[in-house]
Amino acid sequence: MENQDLKSEKKFKEYFNLANSSRNFSCPVRDVVAHVSDKWSLLVVYALAGDGTLRFNELKSKIGDVSQRMLTVTVRKLEQDGLVKRTIYPEVPPRVEYQLTSLGMELLNKLVPLIDWAQENSNLIISSRKKAAKY
Amino acid sequence: MENQDLKSEKKFKEYFNLANSSRNFSCPVRDVVAHVSDKWSLLVVYALAGDGTLRFNELKSKIGDVSQRMLTVTVRKLEQDGLVKRTIYPEVPPRVEYQLTSLGMELLNKLVPLIDWAQENSNLIISSRKKAAKY
DNA sequence: CGGTATCCACAGGGATACTG
DNA sequence: CAGTATCCCTGTGGATACCG
């Protein structure tokens, strides 16, 4: 257990240096995490994970309450990060398809345990929050 | 593989309903994830994971560039969610100690693979982003 | 169909000063 | 020591209108 603590301590310092090296240079870990944890990225990744390939409006209707603008911004960011592949078919009317890259699928695999945990414990967390709000 | 897709599809719908049930009611999954993925929560959780117990200013100096205000806000949020325990010792000068709850440690365990992945692939992602920015 | 462009509101978060 | 209180600035994201 002490060994565990030591390992944990060492690991923290490692991450910490990466995460906090400077406020001027972007920090990789915080940066990458921020990109997947914004309001829509998670839902886009999950939508593509479920269906494999989706067109713009399929994605939009699947998520439901996302605005056209934010969906565009989100998929562009994911595309630039190399997590999502965007394929344009030069037809009329235009057709654009989105799918996860292998990097995107890797990310998804890391995300699943977190989401599972969040789902399982959300009641606990939310009730804890409400109890605190009473006072 | 088809079975995998089917499972994945089913899972998405499940999460999606939880995550997107309404824009008026808070969505548990998005909500919980948002709370740990804001600018400081991750670093606070990691700091406490490394040291077990920390006082306010220890936490502050360990993170480094966090303002007093934001550290207060962050630990309060984590406390309300039941992820962090806050213990006040009625002394002069006051002493306040923070530590992860068991729920907080569970969360940490789910977070570690994600952070590891982010650290390992940050170069890939950032270079991909820069390449895209050129055009 | 799959986007841009523009405008705007609001919440997150920083700096500073003060306090039990 | 461990916070509050206040002010203000920025970025995120929504609504709407237009475009190839």
XYZ file of C-alpha atoms (C1' of nucleotides) in Angstrom:
310
model
C 0.000 0.000 0.000
C 2.899 2.274 0.784
C 4.458 1.264 -2.479
C 1.159 2.131 -4.116
C 1.221 5.558 -2.536
C 4.780 6.110 -3.649
C 3.915 5.121 -7.181
C 0.920 7.375 -7.091
C 3.029 10.253 -5.840
C 5.617 9.762 -8.546
C 2.930 9.555 -11.165
C 1.335 12.734 -9.995
C 4.559 14.666 -10.278
C 5.011 13.332 -13.766
C 1.556 14.395 -14.854
C 1.788 17.585 -12.958
C 4.864 18.693 -14.798
C 3.185 17.925 -18.060
C -0.038 19.545 -17.097
C 1.312 22.592 -15.455
C 4.664 23.335 -17.022
C 3.647 26.824 -17.982
C 0.624 28.969 -18.373
C 1.891 30.356 -21.651
C 2.606 27.113 -23.429
C -0.387 24.899 -23.867
C -0.350 21.886 -21.593
C -0.849 18.643 -23.496
C -2.879 16.697 -21.004
C -5.183 19.463 -19.922
C -5.496 20.447 -23.532
C -6.424 17.041 -24.850
C -8.823 16.387 -22.010
C -10.437 19.769 -22.513
C -11.060 18.967 -26.158
C -13.014 15.826 -25.425
C -14.825 17.151 -22.419
C -16.482 20.197 -23.864
C -20.216 20.327 -24.186
C -20.617 18.322 -27.394
C -17.479 16.312 -28.225
C -18.402 13.429 -25.992
C -21.799 13.039 -27.589
C -20.347 13.239 -31.092
C -17.797 10.546 -30.310
C -20.495 8.353 -28.815
C -22.801 8.864 -31.742
C -20.078 7.822 -34.171
C -19.119 4.906 -31.951
C -22.665 3.619 -32.148
C -23.187 3.988 -35.874
C -19.755 3.822 -37.448
C -20.486 6.372 -40.137
C -22.881 9.284 -40.049
C -23.683 12.232 -42.272
C -23.867 15.744 -40.905
C -27.602 15.870 -40.419
C -27.788 12.326 -39.105
C -25.311 13.333 -36.457
C -27.296 16.464 -35.747
C -30.633 14.738 -35.340
C -29.079 11.995 -33.251
C -27.698 14.451 -30.747
C -30.866 16.461 -30.927
C -30.340 19.741 -29.206
C -27.059 20.785 -30.744
C -27.044 23.877 -32.938
C -25.703 23.672 -36.476
C -22.898 26.009 -35.598
C -21.708 24.073 -32.563
C -21.859 20.768 -34.381
C -19.676 22.210 -37.130
C -17.223 23.644 -34.629
C -17.085 20.385 -32.684
C -16.509 18.041 -35.620
C -13.891 20.401 -37.039
C -11.995 20.336 -33.786
C -12.215 16.562 -33.595
C -11.090 16.322 -37.202
C -8.105 18.575 -36.593
C -7.135 16.505 -33.585
C -7.173 13.417 -35.777
C -9.967 11.767 -33.832
C -12.597 11.937 -36.549
C -12.316 11.502 -40.299
C -14.367 13.718 -42.569
C -15.097 12.545 -46.093
C -16.617 14.842 -48.677
C -18.325 13.340 -51.707
C -18.370 15.816 -54.611
C -21.992 15.332 -55.487
C -25.016 17.523 -55.812
C -26.408 17.868 -53.246
C -23.176 17.486 -51.262
C -22.679 14.535 -48.951
C -20.270 14.516 -46.043
C -19.592 11.522 -43.859
C -17.973 11.338 -40.460
C -16.349 8.400 -38.738
C -13.973 7.776 -35.882
C -10.328 7.239 -36.738
C -8.409 4.517 -34.938
C -7.110 7.202 -32.596
C -10.676 8.246 -31.923
C -11.625 4.663 -31.113
C -8.709 4.402 -28.717
C -9.967 7.475 -26.956
C -13.453 6.043 -26.821
C -12.132 2.950 -25.077
C -10.574 5.104 -22.378
C -13.774 7.071 -22.053
C -16.154 4.155 -21.617
C -15.132 3.245 -18.043
C -15.464 6.875 -17.049
C -18.919 7.193 -18.550
C -20.000 3.924 -16.994
C -18.833 5.129 -13.633
C -20.517 8.493 -14.088
C -23.771 6.802 -14.978
C -23.633 4.372 -12.071
C -22.837 7.062 -9.527
C -24.740 10.021 -10.881
C -27.615 9.555 -8.454
C -25.203 9.459 -5.567
C -23.405 12.566 -6.736
C -26.482 14.570 -7.540
C -28.186 13.764 -4.265
C -24.995 14.666 -2.431
C -24.979 17.969 -4.245
C -28.589 18.704 -3.376
C -28.056 17.851 0.247
C -25.184 20.334 0.362
C -27.292 22.998 -1.313
C -29.893 22.888 1.450
C -27.719 24.667 3.938
C -17.558 -7.560 -34.760
C -21.161 -7.062 -35.769
C -22.166 -8.096 -32.315
C -19.706 -5.506 -31.010
C -21.330 -2.839 -33.144
C -24.752 -3.839 -31.946
C -23.641 -3.703 -28.350
C -22.032 -0.371 -28.957
C -25.178 0.945 -30.589
C -27.325 -0.177 -27.702
C -24.935 1.353 -25.254
C -24.951 4.654 -27.053
C -28.717 4.889 -26.938
C -28.628 4.135 -23.265
C -26.120 6.857 -22.543
C -27.709 9.182 -24.969
C -31.018 9.059 -23.206
C -29.292 9.759 -19.952
C -27.126 12.448 -21.371
C -29.650 14.190 -23.462
C -33.034 13.635 -21.885
C -33.771 17.311 -21.659
C -32.083 20.637 -21.804
C -33.948 21.852 -18.773
C -33.159 19.006 -16.423
C -29.503 18.521 -15.785
C -28.086 15.489 -17.536
C -26.236 13.210 -15.135
C -23.437 11.981 -17.337
C -22.604 15.241 -19.028
C -22.943 16.912 -15.693
C -20.629 14.630 -13.779
C -18.059 14.623 -16.550
C -18.199 18.400 -16.785
C -17.475 18.693 -13.088
C -14.270 16.741 -13.245
C -13.116 18.115 -16.543
C -13.111 21.791 -15.812
C -9.881 23.683 -15.659
C -8.827 22.787 -12.113
C -10.724 19.755 -10.791
C -8.452 17.255 -12.457
C -5.356 18.799 -10.920
C -6.941 18.967 -7.480
C -7.920 15.308 -7.634
C -4.430 14.357 -8.768
C -2.781 16.423 -6.081
C -4.861 14.724 -3.404
C -4.230 11.343 -4.972
C -0.505 11.892 -4.655
C -0.439 13.159 -1.096
C -3.477 11.724 0.600
C -4.179 14.780 2.707
C -3.413 18.408 1.962
C -4.186 21.749 3.524
C -5.542 24.615 1.489
C -2.266 26.359 0.851
C -0.410 23.123 0.248
C -2.921 22.355 -2.445
C -2.554 25.838 -3.828
C 1.225 25.829 -4.006
C 1.226 22.336 -5.462
C -0.981 23.347 -8.339
C 0.877 26.597 -8.652
C -0.994 28.865 -10.985
C -4.467 28.547 -9.558
C -6.025 31.621 -8.009
C -7.330 31.496 -4.470
C -10.816 32.083 -5.683
C -10.817 29.262 -8.214
C -9.278 26.807 -5.803
C -12.029 27.582 -3.305
C -14.712 27.205 -5.938
C -13.230 23.962 -7.210
C -12.816 22.223 -3.855
C -16.310 23.318 -2.824
C -17.761 21.759 -5.936
C -15.811 18.556 -5.381
C -16.909 18.518 -1.764
C -20.557 18.969 -2.673
C -20.302 16.147 -5.177
C -18.954 13.912 -2.431
C -15.611 13.400 -4.129
C -13.534 15.292 -1.606
C -13.805 15.482 2.176
C -13.148 18.786 3.874
C -12.175 18.779 7.534
C -12.040 21.966 9.571
C -10.024 22.026 12.780
C -11.303 24.732 15.124
C -7.931 26.188 15.934
C -6.270 29.548 15.698
C -5.031 29.985 13.042
C -7.600 27.776 11.317
C -6.531 24.560 9.672
C -8.481 22.864 6.914
C -7.574 19.542 5.383
C -8.710 17.991 2.154
C -8.691 14.370 1.096
C -10.339 12.193 -1.492
C -13.380 10.195 -0.438
C -13.682 6.607 -1.610
C -15.953 7.880 -4.358
C -13.228 10.313 -5.357
C -10.701 7.513 -5.498
C -13.010 5.474 -7.688
C -13.222 8.379 -10.051
C -9.470 8.748 -10.031
C -9.104 5.136 -11.103
C -11.336 5.763 -14.084
C -9.403 8.892 -14.924
C -5.913 7.391 -14.923
C -6.223 5.448 -18.207
C -7.580 8.538 -19.890
C -4.736 10.720 -18.659
C -2.194 8.094 -19.629
C -3.635 7.940 -23.091
C -3.728 11.717 -23.378
C -0.112 11.948 -22.331
C 1.013 9.236 -24.730
C -0.830 10.678 -27.688
C -0.561 14.377 -27.037
C 2.276 14.838 -29.502
C 0.305 13.062 -32.175
C -2.769 15.134 -31.528
C -1.014 18.452 -31.282
C 1.009 17.914 -34.435
C -2.146 16.855 -36.229
C -3.767 20.056 -35.090
C -0.886 22.195 -36.282
C -0.822 20.499 -39.654
C -4.496 21.291 -40.082
C -3.950 24.894 -39.072
C -1.483 25.471 -41.911
C -4.137 25.480 -44.579
C -27.267 19.342 -47.853
C -23.897 21.110 -45.276
C -22.249 24.474 -44.135
C -20.526 30.389 -43.022
C -21.163 34.847 -41.037
C -22.737 37.803 -37.623
C -24.384 39.194 -33.395
C -25.161 38.599 -28.606
C -25.842 36.676 -23.801
C -23.960 34.544 -20.073
C -20.901 31.721 -17.217
C -15.984 30.694 -16.169
C -12.299 32.464 -14.398
C -8.388 36.148 -13.196
C -6.773 40.287 -10.156
C -7.225 42.658 -6.250
C -8.713 43.948 -1.725
C -10.653 42.726 2.528
C -11.896 39.416 6.898
C -12.892 35.890 11.001
C -4.589 30.464 7.416
C -8.283 30.051 4.707
C -11.108 32.002 2.911
C -15.164 36.279 0.832
C -16.359 40.105 -1.976
C -16.058 42.730 -5.976
C -14.953 43.913 -10.545
C -14.063 42.901 -15.139
C -12.600 40.440 -19.177
C -12.768 36.481 -22.220
C -14.444 32.430 -24.471
C -18.250 29.273 -25.235
C -22.182 28.588 -27.226
C -27.132 29.958 -28.884
C -30.189 32.354 -32.600
C -30.639 33.903 -36.922
C -29.688 34.764 -41.674
C -27.355 33.763 -45.703
C -24.502 30.709 -49.312
C -22.299 27.030 -52.882
